[in-house]
Amino acid sequence: MNTPPPTPPSIAHLALPFFDDAHRALAQGLLPWAAAQDVDESDDRAACRDWVRRLGDGGWLRYCVPAASGGALERLDSRALVLLRETLAYHSPLADFAFAMQGLGSGAITLAGSPEQQAAYLPAVANGSKIAAFALSEPNAGSDVGAMAMRADATPDGWKLDGTKTWISNGGIADFYCTFAKTDPTGGTRGITAFIVDATSQGLDTSGHIHVMAPHPLATLKFNDCIVPRTAQLGDLHGGFKLAMRTLDIFRASVAAAALGMARRALAEAVAHAQRRQMFGHPLADFQLTQAKLGDMAALVDAAALLTYRAAWMRDESERSGQRPSGDLTAAAAMAKMTATENAQRVIDMALQLHGGMGVQVGTKVESLYRDIRSLRIYEGATEVQQLIIGKSVLKHA
């Protein structure tokens, strides 16, 4: 865990009508727990394992799976995920990463897994005894999922997987990978099927660690005649693309929440620094230019928060009413993800600028936030992809 926040984060946003009393109680319970954790994050892989264990022991991972599989709530609740990720990211982006990947990595099993698959994996995800991963991206198939080259060929006893996945979060430390491969090479997005691949599967190499500017576990996975049983198929044959998109849709608003948590922390760091830093005999906070910057930052944070909470509320309302997810929900989640990540980048940059030279010193909180936020504008759908989703929605409703 990094140094404690300068002041406890405000909980005024919990009074907004997007949340009910259960959400407010959840957030207020997580705050002291998160602030009390002290994790050595110098080794990102060891730290991620530690965070998963702690989150499991604390009962927080139970919000990543439904009640039937040991979860805290009847179904995955987007607002709960948003509040959990926002709070964890405020204290430690790596803690947020560990939590989020348990949900994303197992989300396809929650949505489409057989009762046997759900029983074998989801309770272990909820208690932290198994680490999950989501293996979709490839060297030449990121935003363009249809360009996927990995193959899954039927065998007398199961499936043989061949190909490469890359930029896989939790790669090398996960116990299983929800993996997507072409079962119809000519079918484009309609030829993809999902599989659960245990880390111990013969023919799977997870040793290709990827080092990035904000350290967290990433790897390239190589599948070479990787044999999995027929029971490893997850969901319908050729239904993998829709399953992947449904999984990402659930968690896209929570990516926005992670960015929001980082932005709130940067604002808190900027306020604390402005109040204690003396310049020309006065606190930096006394200068109108400083106040204007803080005002910009606060407005950017609140704008992102409203879009994030709206997207989560819309999805929960759709689930409650039994409606199938619509394009409106996808566009709302895209707006939240785009706005929150882009705004957070701006807020953190302004916070670093207010810190002056201290802002670029390795080991300071704003310096680490500056590195942490950058990837959120890319993963789970880059900003440009979100713009396309929103633009198509606007044209559809014109």
Short mmCIF file of C-alpha atoms in Angstrom, two decimals:
data_model
loop_
_atom_site.label_atom_id
_atom_site.label_comp_id
_atom_site.label_asym_id
_atom_site.label_seq_id
_atom_site.Cartn_x
_atom_site.Cartn_y
_atom_site.Cartn_z
CA MET A 1 0.00 0.00 0.00
CA ASN A 2 1.25 3.51 -0.75
CA THR A 3 1.30 6.30 1.81
CA PRO A 4 -2.10 6.96 3.42
CA PRO A 5 -4.38 9.54 1.78
CA PRO A 6 -3.90 13.07 3.10
CA THR A 7 -7.54 13.20 4.22
CA PRO A 8 -10.35 10.61 4.11
CA PRO A 9 -12.21 10.73 0.79
CA SER A 10 -15.54 12.51 0.77
CA ILE A 11 -18.59 10.27 0.76
CA ALA A 12 -21.03 13.01 -0.31
CA HIS A 13 -21.58 11.22 -3.63
CA LEU A 14 -23.23 8.33 -1.78
CA ALA A 15 -26.26 10.57 -1.18
CA LEU A 16 -26.97 10.66 -4.92
CA PRO A 17 -30.19 8.88 -5.96
CA PHE A 18 -28.26 6.32 -8.02
CA PHE A 19 -27.52 4.39 -4.82
CA ASP A 20 -29.62 2.70 -2.16
CA ASP A 21 -28.86 2.10 1.52
CA ALA A 22 -27.13 -1.22 0.83
CA HIS A 23 -24.68 0.49 -1.55
CA ARG A 24 -24.00 3.22 0.98
CA ALA A 25 -23.32 0.68 3.72
CA LEU A 26 -20.99 -1.24 1.41
CA ALA A 27 -18.92 1.82 0.55
CA GLN A 28 -18.73 3.04 4.13
CA GLY A 29 -17.61 -0.40 5.28
CA LEU A 30 -14.88 -0.66 2.66
CA LEU A 31 -13.32 2.75 3.40
CA PRO A 32 -11.72 1.91 6.78
CA TRP A 33 -10.71 -1.56 5.60
CA ALA A 34 -8.91 -0.21 2.53
CA ALA A 35 -7.17 2.53 4.51
CA ALA A 36 -5.91 -0.02 7.07
CA GLN A 37 -4.18 -2.32 4.55
CA ASP A 38 -0.40 -2.20 4.20
CA VAL A 39 0.88 -4.17 1.23
CA ASP A 40 4.42 -4.10 -0.11
CA GLU A 41 3.88 -3.46 -3.83
CA SER A 42 7.54 -3.50 -4.89
CA ASP A 43 6.94 -6.92 -6.50
CA ASP A 44 3.72 -6.54 -8.46
CA ARG A 45 3.08 -10.27 -8.83
CA ALA A 46 3.57 -11.06 -5.17
CA ALA A 47 1.55 -7.98 -4.23
CA CYS A 48 -1.32 -8.99 -6.52
CA ARG A 49 -1.47 -12.44 -4.92
CA ASP A 50 -1.44 -10.75 -1.49
CA TRP A 51 -4.26 -8.41 -2.49
CA VAL A 52 -6.39 -11.27 -3.79
CA ARG A 53 -5.90 -13.13 -0.51
CA ARG A 54 -6.75 -10.05 1.56
CA LEU A 55 -9.78 -9.15 -0.58
CA GLY A 56 -10.99 -12.73 -0.30
CA ASP A 57 -10.49 -12.87 3.46
CA GLY A 58 -12.25 -9.51 3.82
CA GLY A 59 -15.28 -10.77 1.92
CA TRP A 60 -14.97 -8.15 -0.84
CA LEU A 61 -14.44 -10.65 -3.67
CA ARG A 62 -17.89 -12.03 -2.94
CA TYR A 63 -19.22 -9.09 -4.98
CA CYS A 64 -17.51 -10.56 -8.09
CA VAL A 65 -19.81 -13.60 -8.25
CA PRO A 66 -23.56 -14.21 -7.71
CA ALA A 67 -25.02 -15.52 -4.45
CA ALA A 68 -25.62 -19.00 -5.87
CA SER A 69 -21.84 -19.40 -6.15
CA GLY A 70 -20.87 -17.90 -2.81
CA GLY A 71 -21.37 -14.26 -3.74
CA ALA A 72 -22.72 -11.43 -1.62
CA LEU A 73 -25.66 -10.50 -3.87
CA GLU A 74 -28.18 -12.40 -5.98
CA ARG A 75 -26.54 -11.21 -9.20
CA LEU A 76 -23.58 -9.08 -10.24
CA ASP A 77 -24.45 -5.52 -9.24
CA SER A 78 -22.84 -2.78 -11.33
CA ARG A 79 -23.22 -0.10 -8.67
CA ALA A 80 -21.53 -2.28 -6.06
CA LEU A 81 -18.67 -2.96 -8.48
CA VAL A 82 -18.36 0.76 -9.19
CA LEU A 83 -18.19 1.74 -5.53
CA LEU A 84 -15.74 -1.03 -4.70
CA ARG A 85 -13.39 -0.18 -7.54
CA GLU A 86 -13.55 3.57 -6.93
CA THR A 87 -12.62 3.14 -3.28
CA LEU A 88 -9.88 0.58 -3.90
CA ALA A 89 -8.34 2.66 -6.71
CA TYR A 90 -8.29 5.71 -4.42
CA HIS A 91 -6.06 3.79 -2.00
CA SER A 92 -4.16 1.47 -4.34
CA PRO A 93 -4.58 1.00 -8.10
CA LEU A 94 -3.02 -2.46 -7.73
CA ALA A 95 -5.69 -3.43 -5.19
CA ASP A 96 -8.30 -2.29 -7.69
CA PHE A 97 -6.61 -4.33 -10.41
CA ALA A 98 -6.62 -7.47 -8.25
CA PHE A 99 -10.32 -7.04 -7.45
CA ALA A 100 -11.36 -6.19 -11.01
CA MET A 101 -9.60 -9.14 -12.59
CA GLN A 102 -11.37 -11.57 -10.27
CA GLY A 103 -14.64 -10.23 -11.65
CA LEU A 104 -13.65 -9.86 -15.30
CA GLY A 105 -11.71 -13.12 -15.37
CA SER A 106 -14.67 -15.10 -14.07
CA GLY A 107 -17.48 -13.01 -15.58
CA ALA A 108 -17.97 -15.29 -18.57
CA ILE A 109 -18.43 -18.25 -16.22
CA THR A 110 -21.05 -16.29 -14.28
CA LEU A 111 -22.89 -15.48 -17.51
CA ALA A 112 -22.63 -18.74 -19.42
CA GLY A 113 -20.96 -21.42 -17.32
CA SER A 114 -22.61 -24.77 -16.72
CA PRO A 115 -23.60 -25.55 -13.12
CA GLU A 116 -20.51 -27.77 -12.89
CA GLN A 117 -18.22 -25.03 -14.18
CA GLN A 118 -19.72 -22.45 -11.85
CA ALA A 119 -19.32 -24.76 -8.86
CA ALA A 120 -15.71 -25.57 -9.78
CA TYR A 121 -14.51 -21.97 -10.19
CA LEU A 122 -16.76 -19.25 -8.81
CA PRO A 123 -16.66 -20.08 -5.06
CA ALA A 124 -12.86 -20.15 -5.28
CA VAL A 125 -12.88 -16.76 -7.01
CA ALA A 126 -15.09 -15.39 -4.22
CA ASN A 127 -12.81 -16.55 -1.41
CA GLY A 128 -9.58 -15.69 -3.21
CA SER A 129 -8.23 -19.23 -3.43
CA LYS A 130 -8.19 -19.10 -7.25
CA ILE A 131 -6.99 -16.20 -9.38
CA ALA A 132 -8.92 -15.55 -12.60
CA ALA A 133 -7.90 -14.16 -15.99
CA PHE A 134 -9.61 -13.12 -19.23
CA ALA A 135 -7.69 -14.03 -22.40
CA LEU A 136 -9.12 -12.26 -25.45
CA SER A 137 -6.46 -9.98 -27.01
CA GLU A 138 -3.87 -11.20 -29.51
CA PRO A 139 -0.84 -9.57 -31.15
CA ASN A 140 -2.96 -8.68 -34.21
CA ALA A 141 -6.42 -8.73 -32.64
CA GLY A 142 -7.06 -6.15 -29.99
CA SER A 143 -9.92 -3.81 -30.79
CA ASP A 144 -10.64 -5.93 -33.90
CA VAL A 145 -11.68 -9.16 -32.19
CA GLY A 146 -12.77 -10.68 -35.49
CA ALA A 147 -9.13 -10.78 -36.58
CA MET A 148 -8.44 -13.39 -33.91
CA ALA A 149 -6.07 -16.10 -35.18
CA MET A 150 -6.02 -18.55 -32.28
CA ARG A 151 -7.58 -21.89 -33.23
CA ALA A 152 -9.53 -24.45 -31.27
CA ASP A 153 -9.93 -27.75 -33.11
CA ALA A 154 -12.14 -30.58 -31.92
CA THR A 155 -10.45 -33.84 -30.94
CA PRO A 156 -11.99 -37.18 -29.99
CA ASP A 157 -11.69 -36.27 -26.30
CA GLY A 158 -11.93 -32.49 -26.27
CA TRP A 159 -10.28 -29.50 -27.91
CA LYS A 160 -6.77 -28.61 -29.08
CA LEU A 161 -5.86 -24.92 -28.77
CA ASP A 162 -3.09 -23.31 -30.78
CA GLY A 163 -2.13 -19.64 -30.89
CA THR A 164 -1.03 -16.66 -28.86
CA LYS A 165 -2.77 -14.29 -26.47
CA THR A 166 -1.10 -11.13 -25.24
CA TRP A 167 -1.61 -8.25 -22.81
CA ILE A 168 -3.31 -10.76 -20.52
CA SER A 169 -3.83 -9.38 -17.03
CA ASN A 170 -2.89 -11.85 -14.28
CA GLY A 171 -0.90 -13.75 -16.90
CA GLY A 172 1.50 -16.05 -15.12
CA ILE A 173 -0.24 -15.91 -11.75
CA ALA A 174 -3.79 -16.93 -12.68
CA ASP A 175 -5.13 -20.39 -11.86
CA PHE A 176 -7.38 -20.39 -14.94
CA TYR A 177 -7.95 -18.39 -18.11
CA CYS A 178 -11.30 -17.73 -19.80
CA THR A 179 -9.89 -18.04 -23.30
CA PHE A 180 -11.45 -17.20 -26.68
CA ALA A 181 -10.49 -19.00 -29.89
CA LYS A 182 -11.71 -19.52 -33.45
CA THR A 183 -13.71 -22.71 -33.86
CA ASP A 184 -14.72 -21.59 -37.36
CA PRO A 185 -11.69 -19.91 -38.97
CA THR A 186 -13.82 -18.30 -41.68
CA GLY A 187 -16.60 -17.14 -39.38
CA GLY A 188 -15.18 -13.83 -38.18
CA THR A 189 -16.74 -12.81 -34.90
CA ARG A 190 -19.38 -15.51 -35.40
CA GLY A 191 -16.74 -18.25 -35.36
CA ILE A 192 -15.39 -17.68 -31.84
CA THR A 193 -15.94 -19.98 -28.84
CA ALA A 194 -14.90 -19.57 -25.20
CA PHE A 195 -13.03 -22.13 -23.11
CA ILE A 196 -11.87 -22.43 -19.52
CA VAL A 197 -8.16 -23.31 -19.59
CA ASP A 198 -6.51 -24.26 -16.31
CA ALA A 199 -3.02 -22.87 -15.79
CA THR A 200 -1.69 -26.42 -15.41
CA SER A 201 -2.90 -27.48 -18.87
CA GLN A 202 -0.22 -29.17 -20.93
CA GLY A 203 0.84 -27.03 -23.87
CA LEU A 204 0.16 -23.68 -22.16
CA ASP A 205 3.16 -21.39 -21.61
CA THR A 206 2.53 -18.32 -19.44
CA SER A 207 6.16 -17.32 -18.87
CA GLY A 208 6.21 -14.37 -21.27
CA HIS A 209 5.93 -11.56 -18.73
CA ILE A 210 5.29 -8.06 -20.07
CA HIS A 211 6.79 -5.10 -18.19
CA VAL A 212 4.83 -1.84 -18.31
CA MET A 213 5.15 1.69 -16.93
CA ALA A 214 2.75 1.01 -14.03
CA PRO A 215 3.78 -2.48 -12.90
CA HIS A 216 1.08 -5.12 -12.67
CA PRO A 217 0.97 -8.75 -13.79
CA LEU A 218 0.76 -9.00 -17.59
CA ALA A 219 1.89 -11.79 -19.86
CA THR A 220 1.84 -13.27 -23.33
CA LEU A 221 0.29 -16.74 -23.35
CA LYS A 222 1.36 -19.35 -25.89
CA PHE A 223 -0.87 -22.32 -26.65
CA ASN A 224 0.97 -25.14 -28.44
CA ASP A 225 -1.17 -28.25 -28.92
CA CYS A 226 -2.87 -27.34 -25.64
CA ILE A 227 -5.40 -30.07 -24.93
CA VAL A 228 -8.48 -29.32 -22.82
CA PRO A 229 -11.46 -31.60 -22.17
CA ARG A 230 -14.76 -31.16 -23.97
CA THR A 231 -16.21 -29.88 -20.68
CA ALA A 232 -13.88 -26.87 -20.94
CA GLN A 233 -16.13 -25.29 -23.57
CA LEU A 234 -17.76 -22.23 -22.04
CA GLY A 235 -21.17 -21.29 -23.38
CA ASP A 236 -22.45 -21.99 -26.87
CA LEU A 237 -20.33 -23.14 -29.77
CA HIS A 238 -19.49 -20.03 -31.84
CA GLY A 239 -21.06 -17.87 -29.11
CA GLY A 240 -17.77 -16.57 -27.76
CA PHE A 241 -17.83 -13.08 -29.26
CA LYS A 242 -21.21 -12.20 -27.78
CA LEU A 243 -20.13 -13.68 -24.45
CA ALA A 244 -16.94 -11.62 -24.43
CA MET A 245 -18.84 -8.43 -25.24
CA ARG A 246 -21.47 -9.11 -22.55
CA THR A 247 -18.69 -9.65 -20.03
CA LEU A 248 -16.90 -6.44 -21.00
CA ASP A 249 -20.18 -4.49 -20.92
CA ILE A 250 -20.73 -5.45 -17.27
CA PHE A 251 -17.30 -4.24 -16.21
CA ARG A 252 -16.80 -1.22 -18.52
CA ALA A 253 -18.50 1.19 -16.12
CA SER A 254 -16.30 -0.17 -13.34
CA VAL A 255 -13.19 0.79 -15.37
CA ALA A 256 -14.59 4.32 -15.28
CA ALA A 257 -14.92 3.97 -11.51
CA ALA A 258 -11.28 2.97 -11.16
CA ALA A 259 -10.26 6.10 -13.08
CA LEU A 260 -12.61 8.11 -10.87
CA GLY A 261 -10.95 6.78 -7.73
CA MET A 262 -7.52 7.77 -9.03
CA ALA A 263 -8.78 11.21 -9.97
CA ARG A 264 -10.29 11.73 -6.51
CA ARG A 265 -6.96 10.76 -4.95
CA ALA A 266 -5.06 13.16 -7.20
CA LEU A 267 -7.44 15.98 -6.26
CA ALA A 268 -7.01 15.19 -2.54
CA GLU A 269 -3.23 15.17 -2.95
CA ALA A 270 -3.35 18.50 -4.81
CA VAL A 271 -5.52 20.14 -2.13
CA ALA A 272 -3.29 18.92 0.69
CA HIS A 273 -0.15 20.07 -1.11
CA ALA A 274 -1.64 23.49 -1.92
CA GLN A 275 -2.58 24.00 1.72
CA ARG A 276 0.86 23.19 3.14
CA ARG A 277 3.21 24.46 0.38
CA GLN A 278 4.44 28.00 1.07
CA MET A 279 5.21 30.41 -1.75
CA PHE A 280 6.07 34.09 -1.33
CA GLY A 281 5.00 33.87 2.29
CA HIS A 282 1.57 32.39 1.59
CA PRO A 283 0.13 28.91 1.13
CA LEU A 284 -0.13 27.96 -2.52
CA ALA A 285 -3.89 27.59 -1.95
CA ASP A 286 -4.21 31.36 -1.42
CA PHE A 287 -3.41 32.11 -5.06
CA GLN A 288 -6.30 32.47 -7.47
CA LEU A 289 -4.50 30.49 -10.16
CA THR A 290 -4.29 27.53 -7.78
CA GLN A 291 -7.96 27.87 -6.87
CA ALA A 292 -8.90 27.93 -10.55
CA LYS A 293 -6.95 24.74 -11.21
CA LEU A 294 -8.57 23.00 -8.25
CA GLY A 295 -11.97 24.15 -9.51
CA ASP A 296 -11.30 22.63 -12.92
CA MET A 297 -10.19 19.39 -11.31
CA ALA A 298 -13.26 19.16 -9.08
CA ALA A 299 -15.62 19.75 -12.01
CA LEU A 300 -13.89 17.10 -14.11
CA VAL A 301 -14.18 14.59 -11.26
CA ASP A 302 -17.87 15.26 -10.70
CA ALA A 303 -18.71 15.10 -14.41
CA ALA A 304 -17.03 11.69 -14.63
CA ALA A 305 -18.76 10.52 -11.47
CA LEU A 306 -22.24 11.32 -12.74
CA LEU A 307 -21.72 9.47 -16.03
CA THR A 308 -20.16 6.50 -14.22
CA TYR A 309 -22.94 6.17 -11.66
CA ARG A 310 -25.60 6.64 -14.35
CA ALA A 311 -24.16 3.81 -16.46
CA ALA A 312 -24.04 1.45 -13.49
CA TRP A 313 -27.58 2.40 -12.42
CA MET A 314 -28.93 1.87 -15.94
CA ARG A 315 -27.45 -1.64 -16.12
CA ASP A 316 -28.78 -2.58 -12.68
CA GLU A 317 -32.23 -1.27 -13.57
CA SER A 318 -32.18 -3.30 -16.78
CA GLU A 319 -31.24 -6.44 -14.86
CA ARG A 320 -33.91 -5.79 -12.23
CA SER A 321 -36.62 -5.37 -14.85
CA GLY A 322 -35.51 -8.44 -16.78
CA GLN A 323 -34.74 -6.52 -19.95
CA ARG A 324 -31.93 -7.62 -22.24
CA PRO A 325 -28.98 -5.19 -22.34
CA SER A 326 -29.55 -2.59 -25.06
CA GLY A 327 -27.44 -0.34 -27.20
CA ASP A 328 -28.37 2.53 -24.91
CA LEU A 329 -26.67 0.74 -22.01
CA THR A 330 -23.58 0.07 -24.09
CA ALA A 331 -23.40 3.72 -25.16
CA ALA A 332 -23.85 4.90 -21.56
CA ALA A 333 -21.03 2.64 -20.40
CA ALA A 334 -18.86 3.89 -23.28
CA MET A 335 -19.54 7.52 -22.31
CA ALA A 336 -18.61 6.75 -18.72
CA LYS A 337 -15.45 4.89 -19.62
CA MET A 338 -14.28 7.50 -22.11
CA THR A 339 -15.07 10.53 -19.95
CA ALA A 340 -13.79 9.15 -16.66
CA THR A 341 -10.47 7.94 -18.02
CA GLU A 342 -9.80 11.05 -20.11
CA ASN A 343 -10.84 13.37 -17.25
CA ALA A 344 -8.73 11.45 -14.77
CA GLN A 345 -5.69 11.85 -17.01
CA ARG A 346 -6.26 15.61 -17.03
CA VAL A 347 -6.86 15.83 -13.28
CA ILE A 348 -3.76 13.82 -12.44
CA ASP A 349 -1.67 15.89 -14.84
CA MET A 350 -2.86 19.10 -13.17
CA ALA A 351 -2.16 17.65 -9.73
CA LEU A 352 1.37 16.76 -10.81
CA GLN A 353 1.88 20.27 -12.20
CA LEU A 354 0.78 21.81 -8.88
CA HIS A 355 3.39 19.70 -7.10
CA GLY A 356 6.15 21.16 -9.26
CA GLY A 357 9.41 19.19 -9.16
CA MET A 358 8.06 16.93 -6.43
CA GLY A 359 5.43 15.72 -8.86
CA VAL A 360 7.93 13.88 -11.04
CA GLN A 361 9.94 12.41 -8.17
CA VAL A 362 9.69 8.62 -8.21
CA GLY A 363 7.86 7.42 -5.13
CA THR A 364 5.45 10.33 -4.73
CA LYS A 365 1.77 9.51 -5.05
CA VAL A 366 1.02 11.83 -7.96
CA GLU A 367 3.98 10.40 -9.90
CA SER A 368 2.68 6.85 -9.52
CA LEU A 369 -0.88 7.95 -10.37
CA TYR A 370 0.46 9.57 -13.55
CA ARG A 371 1.77 6.15 -14.63
CA ASP A 372 -1.21 4.19 -13.30
CA ILE A 373 -3.90 6.14 -15.17
CA ARG A 374 -2.40 5.91 -18.64
CA SER A 375 -3.34 2.31 -19.39
CA LEU A 376 -7.00 2.84 -18.44
CA ARG A 377 -7.46 4.94 -21.59
CA ILE A 378 -6.51 1.85 -23.62
CA TYR A 379 -7.61 -1.38 -21.99
CA GLU A 380 -11.14 -2.81 -22.19
CA GLY A 381 -11.76 -0.61 -25.20
CA ALA A 382 -9.56 2.35 -26.05
CA THR A 383 -11.01 5.86 -26.02
CA GLU A 384 -11.25 5.81 -29.81
CA VAL A 385 -13.36 2.64 -29.68
CA GLN A 386 -15.68 4.26 -27.13
CA GLN A 387 -16.04 7.25 -29.45
CA LEU A 388 -17.15 4.93 -32.26
CA ILE A 389 -19.69 3.21 -30.01
CA ILE A 390 -21.13 6.54 -28.90
CA GLY A 391 -21.14 7.99 -32.42
CA LYS A 392 -23.01 4.99 -33.84
CA SER A 393 -25.56 5.31 -31.04
CA VAL A 394 -26.07 9.01 -31.79
CA LEU A 395 -26.63 8.28 -35.48
CA LYS A 396 -29.01 5.42 -34.69
CA HIS A 397 -31.20 7.72 -32.60
CA ALA A 398 -31.00 10.70 -34.95
#
